[in-house]
Coordinates of C-alpha atoms in Angstrom, one line a residue:
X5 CA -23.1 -14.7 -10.6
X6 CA -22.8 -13.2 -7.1
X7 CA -19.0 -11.5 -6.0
X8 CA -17.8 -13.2 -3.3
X9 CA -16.7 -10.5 -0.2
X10 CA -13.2 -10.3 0.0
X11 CA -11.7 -11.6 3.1
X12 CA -10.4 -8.2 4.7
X13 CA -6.9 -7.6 6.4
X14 CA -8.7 -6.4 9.6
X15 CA -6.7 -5.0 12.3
X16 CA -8.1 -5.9 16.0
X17 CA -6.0 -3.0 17.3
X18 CA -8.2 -0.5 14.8
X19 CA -10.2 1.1 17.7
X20 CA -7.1 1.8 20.0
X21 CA -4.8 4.8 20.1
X22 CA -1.5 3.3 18.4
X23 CA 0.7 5.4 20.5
X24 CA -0.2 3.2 23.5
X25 CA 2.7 0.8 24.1
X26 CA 1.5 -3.1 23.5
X27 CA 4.1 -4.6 25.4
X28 CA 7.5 -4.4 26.2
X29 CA 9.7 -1.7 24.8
X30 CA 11.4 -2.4 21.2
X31 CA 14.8 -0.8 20.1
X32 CA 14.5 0.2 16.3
X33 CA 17.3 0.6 14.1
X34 CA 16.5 2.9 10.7
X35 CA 18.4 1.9 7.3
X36 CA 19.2 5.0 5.3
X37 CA 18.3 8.6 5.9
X38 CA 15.9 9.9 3.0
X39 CA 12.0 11.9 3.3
X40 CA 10.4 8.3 3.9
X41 CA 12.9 7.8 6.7
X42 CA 12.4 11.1 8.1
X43 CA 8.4 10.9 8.1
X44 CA 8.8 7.1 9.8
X45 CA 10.8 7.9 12.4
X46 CA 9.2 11.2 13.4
X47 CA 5.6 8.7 13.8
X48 CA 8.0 6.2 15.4
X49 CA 8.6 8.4 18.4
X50 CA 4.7 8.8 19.1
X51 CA 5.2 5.2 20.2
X52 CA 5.5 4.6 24.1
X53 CA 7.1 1.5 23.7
X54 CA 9.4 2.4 20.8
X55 CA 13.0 3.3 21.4
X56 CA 14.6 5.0 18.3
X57 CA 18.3 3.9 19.0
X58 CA 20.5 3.8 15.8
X59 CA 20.3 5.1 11.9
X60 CA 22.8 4.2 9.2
X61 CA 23.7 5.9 5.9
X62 CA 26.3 5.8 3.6
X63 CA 28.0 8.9 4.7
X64 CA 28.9 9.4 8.8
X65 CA 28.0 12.9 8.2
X66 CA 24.9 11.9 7.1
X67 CA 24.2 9.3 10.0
X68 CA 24.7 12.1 12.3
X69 CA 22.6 14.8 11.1
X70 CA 19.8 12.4 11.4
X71 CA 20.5 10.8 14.9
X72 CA 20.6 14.4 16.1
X73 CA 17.7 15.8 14.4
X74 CA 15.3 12.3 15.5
X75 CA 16.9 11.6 19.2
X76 CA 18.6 8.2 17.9
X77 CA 21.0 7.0 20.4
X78 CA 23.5 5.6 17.5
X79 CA 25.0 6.6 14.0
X80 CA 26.8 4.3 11.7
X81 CA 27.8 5.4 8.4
X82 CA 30.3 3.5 5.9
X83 CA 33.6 2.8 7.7
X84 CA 36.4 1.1 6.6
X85 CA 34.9 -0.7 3.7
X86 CA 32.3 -1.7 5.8
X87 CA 28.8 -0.1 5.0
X88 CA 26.8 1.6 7.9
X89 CA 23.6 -0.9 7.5
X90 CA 26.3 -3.6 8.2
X91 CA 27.7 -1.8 11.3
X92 CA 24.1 -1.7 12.4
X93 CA 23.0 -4.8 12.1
X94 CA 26.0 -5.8 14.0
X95 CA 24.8 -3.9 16.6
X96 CA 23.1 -6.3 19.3
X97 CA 21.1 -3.9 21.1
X98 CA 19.0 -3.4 17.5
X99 CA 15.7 -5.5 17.8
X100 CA 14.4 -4.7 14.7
X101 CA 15.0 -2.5 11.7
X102 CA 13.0 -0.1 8.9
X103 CA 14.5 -0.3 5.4
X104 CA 14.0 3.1 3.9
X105 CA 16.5 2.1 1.0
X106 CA 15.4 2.2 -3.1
X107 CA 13.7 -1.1 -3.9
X108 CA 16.4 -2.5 -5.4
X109 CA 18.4 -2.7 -2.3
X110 CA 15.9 -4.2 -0.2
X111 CA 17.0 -7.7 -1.0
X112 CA 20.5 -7.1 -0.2
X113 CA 20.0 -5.3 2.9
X114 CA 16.6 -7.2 4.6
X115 CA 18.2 -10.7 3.4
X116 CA 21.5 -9.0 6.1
X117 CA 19.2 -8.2 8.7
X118 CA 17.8 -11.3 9.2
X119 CA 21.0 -13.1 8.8
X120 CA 21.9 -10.7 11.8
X121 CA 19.3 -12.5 13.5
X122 CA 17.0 -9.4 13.3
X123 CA 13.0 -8.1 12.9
X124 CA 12.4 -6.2 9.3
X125 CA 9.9 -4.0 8.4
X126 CA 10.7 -3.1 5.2
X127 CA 9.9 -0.3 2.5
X128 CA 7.2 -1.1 -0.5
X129 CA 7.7 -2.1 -3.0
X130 CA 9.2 -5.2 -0.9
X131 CA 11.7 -6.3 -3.5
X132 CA 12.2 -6.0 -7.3
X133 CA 10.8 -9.4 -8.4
X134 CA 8.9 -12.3 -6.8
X135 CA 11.8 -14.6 -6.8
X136 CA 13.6 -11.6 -4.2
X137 CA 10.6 -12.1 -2.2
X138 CA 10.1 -15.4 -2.3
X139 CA 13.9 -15.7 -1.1
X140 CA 13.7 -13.4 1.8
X141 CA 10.3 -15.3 3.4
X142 CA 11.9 -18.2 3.3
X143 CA 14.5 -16.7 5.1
X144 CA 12.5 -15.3 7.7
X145 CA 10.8 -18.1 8.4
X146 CA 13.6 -20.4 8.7
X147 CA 15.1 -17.8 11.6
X148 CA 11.4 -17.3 12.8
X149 CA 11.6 -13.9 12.5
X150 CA 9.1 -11.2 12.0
X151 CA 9.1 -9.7 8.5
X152 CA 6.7 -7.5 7.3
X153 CA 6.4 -5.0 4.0
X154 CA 5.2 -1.4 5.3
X155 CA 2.1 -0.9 3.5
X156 CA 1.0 1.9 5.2
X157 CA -2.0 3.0 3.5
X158 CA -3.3 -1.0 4.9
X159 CA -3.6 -0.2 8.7
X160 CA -5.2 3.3 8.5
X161 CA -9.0 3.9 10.1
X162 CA -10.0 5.0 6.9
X163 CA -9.0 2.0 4.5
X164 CA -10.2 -0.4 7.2
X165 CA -13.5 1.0 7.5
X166 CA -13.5 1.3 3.8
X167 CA -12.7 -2.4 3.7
X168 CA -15.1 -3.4 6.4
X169 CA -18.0 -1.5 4.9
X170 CA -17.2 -3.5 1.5
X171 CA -17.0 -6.8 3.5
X172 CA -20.4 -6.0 5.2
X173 CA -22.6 -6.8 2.5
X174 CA -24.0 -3.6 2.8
X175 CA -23.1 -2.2 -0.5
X176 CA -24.4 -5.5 -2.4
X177 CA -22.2 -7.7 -4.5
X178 CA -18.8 -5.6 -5.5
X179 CA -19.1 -5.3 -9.5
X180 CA -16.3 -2.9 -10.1
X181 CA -13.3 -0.7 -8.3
X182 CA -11.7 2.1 -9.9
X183 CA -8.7 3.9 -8.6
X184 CA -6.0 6.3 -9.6
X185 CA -2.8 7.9 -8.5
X186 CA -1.0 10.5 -10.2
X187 CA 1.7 13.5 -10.4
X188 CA 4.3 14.8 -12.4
X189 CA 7.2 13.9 -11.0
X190 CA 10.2 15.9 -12.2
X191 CA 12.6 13.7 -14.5
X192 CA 16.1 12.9 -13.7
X193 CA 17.3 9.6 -14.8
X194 CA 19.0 9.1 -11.5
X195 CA 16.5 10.3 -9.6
X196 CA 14.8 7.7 -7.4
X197 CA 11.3 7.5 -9.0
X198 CA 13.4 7.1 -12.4
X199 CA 16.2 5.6 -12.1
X200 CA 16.2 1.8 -13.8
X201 CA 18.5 0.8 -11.3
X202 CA 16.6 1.5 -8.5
X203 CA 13.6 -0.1 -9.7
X204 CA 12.2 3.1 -10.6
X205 CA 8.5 4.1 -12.5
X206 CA 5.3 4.3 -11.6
X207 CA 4.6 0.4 -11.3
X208 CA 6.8 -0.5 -8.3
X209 CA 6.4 3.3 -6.4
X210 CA 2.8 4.0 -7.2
X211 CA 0.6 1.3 -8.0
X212 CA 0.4 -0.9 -4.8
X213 CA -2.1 2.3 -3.4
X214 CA -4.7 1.9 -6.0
X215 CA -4.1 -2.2 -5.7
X216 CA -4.8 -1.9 -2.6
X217 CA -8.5 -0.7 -3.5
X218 CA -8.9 -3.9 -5.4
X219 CA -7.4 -6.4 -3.1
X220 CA -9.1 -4.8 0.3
X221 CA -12.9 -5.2 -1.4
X222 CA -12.5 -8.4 -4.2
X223 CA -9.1 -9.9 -3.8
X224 CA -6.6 -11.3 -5.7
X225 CA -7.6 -11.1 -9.7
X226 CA -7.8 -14.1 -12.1
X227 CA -6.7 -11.8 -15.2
X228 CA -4.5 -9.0 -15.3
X229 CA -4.4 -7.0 -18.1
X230 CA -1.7 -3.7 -18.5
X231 CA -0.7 -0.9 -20.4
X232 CA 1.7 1.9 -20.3
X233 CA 3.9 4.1 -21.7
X234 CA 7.8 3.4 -21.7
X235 CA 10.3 6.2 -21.5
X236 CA 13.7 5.7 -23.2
X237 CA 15.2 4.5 -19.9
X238 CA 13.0 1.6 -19.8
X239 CA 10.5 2.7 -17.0
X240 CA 7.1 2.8 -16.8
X241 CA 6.2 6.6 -16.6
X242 CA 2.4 5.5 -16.4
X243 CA 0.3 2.6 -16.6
X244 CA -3.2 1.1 -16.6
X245 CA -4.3 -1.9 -14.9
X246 CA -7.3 -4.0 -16.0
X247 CA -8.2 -6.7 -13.5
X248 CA -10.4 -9.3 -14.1
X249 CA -12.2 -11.9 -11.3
X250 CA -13.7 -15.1 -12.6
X251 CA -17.4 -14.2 -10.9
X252 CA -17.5 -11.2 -13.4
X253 CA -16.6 -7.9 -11.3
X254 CA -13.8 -5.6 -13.2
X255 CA -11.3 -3.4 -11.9
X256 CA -9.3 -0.5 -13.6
X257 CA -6.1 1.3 -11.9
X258 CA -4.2 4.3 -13.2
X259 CA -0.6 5.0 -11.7
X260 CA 0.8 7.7 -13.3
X261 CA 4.1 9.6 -12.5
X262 CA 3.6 12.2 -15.5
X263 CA -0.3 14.3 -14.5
X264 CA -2.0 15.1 -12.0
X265 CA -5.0 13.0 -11.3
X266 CA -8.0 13.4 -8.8
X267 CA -6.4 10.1 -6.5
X268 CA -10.3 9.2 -6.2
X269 CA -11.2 5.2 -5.4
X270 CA -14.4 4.2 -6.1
X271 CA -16.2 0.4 -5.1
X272 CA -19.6 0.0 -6.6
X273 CA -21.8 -2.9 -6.1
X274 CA -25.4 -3.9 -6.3
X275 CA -27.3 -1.9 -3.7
X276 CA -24.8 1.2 -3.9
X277 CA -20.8 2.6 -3.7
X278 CA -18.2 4.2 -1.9
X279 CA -15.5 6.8 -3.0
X280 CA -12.8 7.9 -1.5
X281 CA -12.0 11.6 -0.2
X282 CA -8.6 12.7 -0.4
X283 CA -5.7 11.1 -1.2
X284 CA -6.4 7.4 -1.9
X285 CA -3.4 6.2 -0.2
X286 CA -4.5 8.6 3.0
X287 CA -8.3 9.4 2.5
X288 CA -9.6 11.8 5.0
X289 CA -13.6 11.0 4.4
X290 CA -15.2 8.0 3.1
X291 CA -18.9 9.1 1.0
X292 CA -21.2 5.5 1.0
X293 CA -24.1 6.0 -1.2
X294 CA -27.3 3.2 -0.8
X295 CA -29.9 3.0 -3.5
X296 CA -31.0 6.3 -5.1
X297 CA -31.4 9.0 -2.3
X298 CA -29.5 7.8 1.2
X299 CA -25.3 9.3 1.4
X300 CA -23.5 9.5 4.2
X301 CA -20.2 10.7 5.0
X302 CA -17.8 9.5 7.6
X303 CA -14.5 11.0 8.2
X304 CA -11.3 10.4 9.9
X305 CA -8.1 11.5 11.8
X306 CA -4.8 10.4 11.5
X307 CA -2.5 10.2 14.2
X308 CA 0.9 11.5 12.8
X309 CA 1.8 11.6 9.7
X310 CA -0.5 8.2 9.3
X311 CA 2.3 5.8 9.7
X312 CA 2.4 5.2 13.2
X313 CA -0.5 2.4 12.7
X314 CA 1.6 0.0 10.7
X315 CA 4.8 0.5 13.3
X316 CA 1.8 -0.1 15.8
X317 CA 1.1 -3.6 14.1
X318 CA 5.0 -4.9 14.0
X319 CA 5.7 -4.1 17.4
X320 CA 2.7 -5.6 18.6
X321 CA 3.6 -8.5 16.5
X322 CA 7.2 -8.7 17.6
X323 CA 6.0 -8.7 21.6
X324 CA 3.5 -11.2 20.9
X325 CA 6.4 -14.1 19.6
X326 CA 4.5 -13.4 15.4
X327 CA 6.6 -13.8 12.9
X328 CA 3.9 -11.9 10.1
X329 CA 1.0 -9.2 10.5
X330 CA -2.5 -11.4 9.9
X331 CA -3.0 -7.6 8.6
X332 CA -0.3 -7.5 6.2
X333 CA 0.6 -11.5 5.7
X334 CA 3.7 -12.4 3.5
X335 CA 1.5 -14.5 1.1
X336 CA 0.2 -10.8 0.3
X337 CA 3.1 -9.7 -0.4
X338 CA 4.3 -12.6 -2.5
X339 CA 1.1 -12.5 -4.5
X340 CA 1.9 -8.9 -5.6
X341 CA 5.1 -9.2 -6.5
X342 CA 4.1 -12.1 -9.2
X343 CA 1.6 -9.6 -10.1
X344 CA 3.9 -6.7 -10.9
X345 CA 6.1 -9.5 -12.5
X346 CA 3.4 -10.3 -14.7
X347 CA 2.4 -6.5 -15.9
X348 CA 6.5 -5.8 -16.0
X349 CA 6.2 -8.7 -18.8
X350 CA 3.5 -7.1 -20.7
X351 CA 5.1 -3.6 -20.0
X352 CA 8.3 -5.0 -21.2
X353 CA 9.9 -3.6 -18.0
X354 CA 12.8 -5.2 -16.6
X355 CA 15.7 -4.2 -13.8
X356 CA 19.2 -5.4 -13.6
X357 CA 17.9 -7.6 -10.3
X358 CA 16.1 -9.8 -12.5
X359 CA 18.7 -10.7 -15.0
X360 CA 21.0 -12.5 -12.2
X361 CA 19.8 -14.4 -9.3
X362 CA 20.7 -13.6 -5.9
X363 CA 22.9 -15.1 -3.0
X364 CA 21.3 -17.5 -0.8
X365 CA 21.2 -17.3 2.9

């Protein structure tokens, strides 16, 4: 049986520079302070219409530090017994905010922010659980809000060409995908990437890149099958993904926070393939091979540090009166977080977010 072409998450603004403003400028307020925060807010000010105007962290110290080094007009840190994302969001000159938290904040604070009546773009993985998710959409939509999960890797020239060229029919039906990611990250059991608390291992941090391969080309899977190793904390330190679509093609993803791995994607179908060159969250080249003898190469530059496309895509969004990215569309979202749910359950991974349920609006 013939694969069916996935529909891709096409962006119209794809062919544009993304620093060009899109509309009317937006005044962005950053939640926490850590590298992620750092790298968004430096791509944030290649924006024309983006006004980098407050930061919050735990410590005022901390707050500071940051407003000074990234030109943000305001710094809130905890005060009182009041945290700093709170003072933020109390903020009325904040039109919309970037969650740079752990993932097992992100339904505290995003469920906050748009109880403050504000826009959210916030940090993968976009919650612990699907019920978190599910909770937070609603949410949104009931305040008609925008609300978006910052899937980077999704609005980069590279991965959209790689998606179109998959959606073209010019590779023949899609039979399999293979992708990896991988590196030893150094263990400390509060560390971030390890930390139960946070939602740490490989799953939640890693995996959504080499997904991404899969869900760009074929879609959602019928089957999921996982393995992984546990560590004694009770976190995935690596995993494998097998995915499995009712028309016959396969899929296999590694996510590995122990080895190094070659980060390679590859999408094969009937008349030929395409790999990835370079990271494959961030590939610099795409190599498409036709039949026996024909290769070509096609390569890409990033503006930035590569994230300055999907801050492109929620202000574009929030001038326009959207409340989701068609590129990035919360039923996405949604649909991944059942899927981690369901490999957690095979993993035997759990977090203390899923054993209670969480405040409503």
């Amino acid at each position: 049986m013939s694969a069916p072409i996935a529909k891709p998450w096409l962006s119209s603004q794809s062919n544009q520079d993304p620093r060009s403003a899109t509309g009317s400028p937006l005044r962005w307020g950053i939640i926490a302070t850590g590298g992620i925060a750092r790298s968004v807010s430096q791509d944030l000010a290649l924006l024309a219409d983006a006004e980098l105007y407050a930061v919050s962290s735990r410590g005022q110290d901390t707050a500071d530090a940051f407003a000074v080094a990234y030109d943000f007009a305001k710094a809130y840190g905890d005060d009182g017994g009041v945290p700093g994302y709170q003072r933020l969001l109390a903020d009325e000159q904040v039109d919309v905010v970037y969650v740079a938290t752990p993932h097992a904040q992100h339904h505290e604070i995003v469920l906050a922010a748009l109880n403050a009546g504000k826009h959210v773009l916030c940090e993968k993985a976009f919650t612990i659980n699907a019920r978190e998710a599910s909770e937070l959409i609603d949410v949104a939509r009931s305040r008609n809000l925008f609300l978006m999960e910052a899937v980077w890797s999704r609005f980069l020239p590279s991965m959209q060409r790689a998606f179109e060229i998959a959606a073209s029919g010019e590779l023949g039906d899609i039979h399999w995908v293979t992708a990896d990611l991988g590196f030893p990250a150094p263990y400390s059991p509060t560390a971030r990437l390890w930390a139960r608390k946070d939602g740490g291992g490989a799953l939640l941090d890693l995996s959504v890149y080499p997904l991404l391969w899969a869900l760009g080309t074929l879609g959602f899977p019928q089957t999921v099958s996982a393995t992984g190793f546990i560590n004694d904390d009770g976190v995935d330190a690596q995993n494998a993904l097998t995915l499995g679509y009712n028309h016959g093609a396969q899929v296999q993803l590694t996510s590995s926070l122990l080895a190094h791995g070659p980060r390679t994607a590859t999408v094969a179908g009937s008349l030929g393939f395409l790999q990835s060159v370079g990271s494959i969250n961030n590939p610099g080249e795409l190599t498409v091979s036709t039949g026996w003898d024909s290769r070509r190469t096609e390569a890409f530059e990033v503006v930035g540090r590569g994230y300055v496309y999907e801050l492109r895509e929620v202000t574009r969004c929030i001038q326009q009166g959207l409340t989701e990215s068609p590129v990035m569309p919360l039923e996405d979202t949604l649909n991944t977080m059942r899927l981690f749910d369901g490999v957690r359950a095979q993993l035997g991974v759990s977090y203390p977010n899923d054993e209670h349920a969480s405040p409503k609006a």
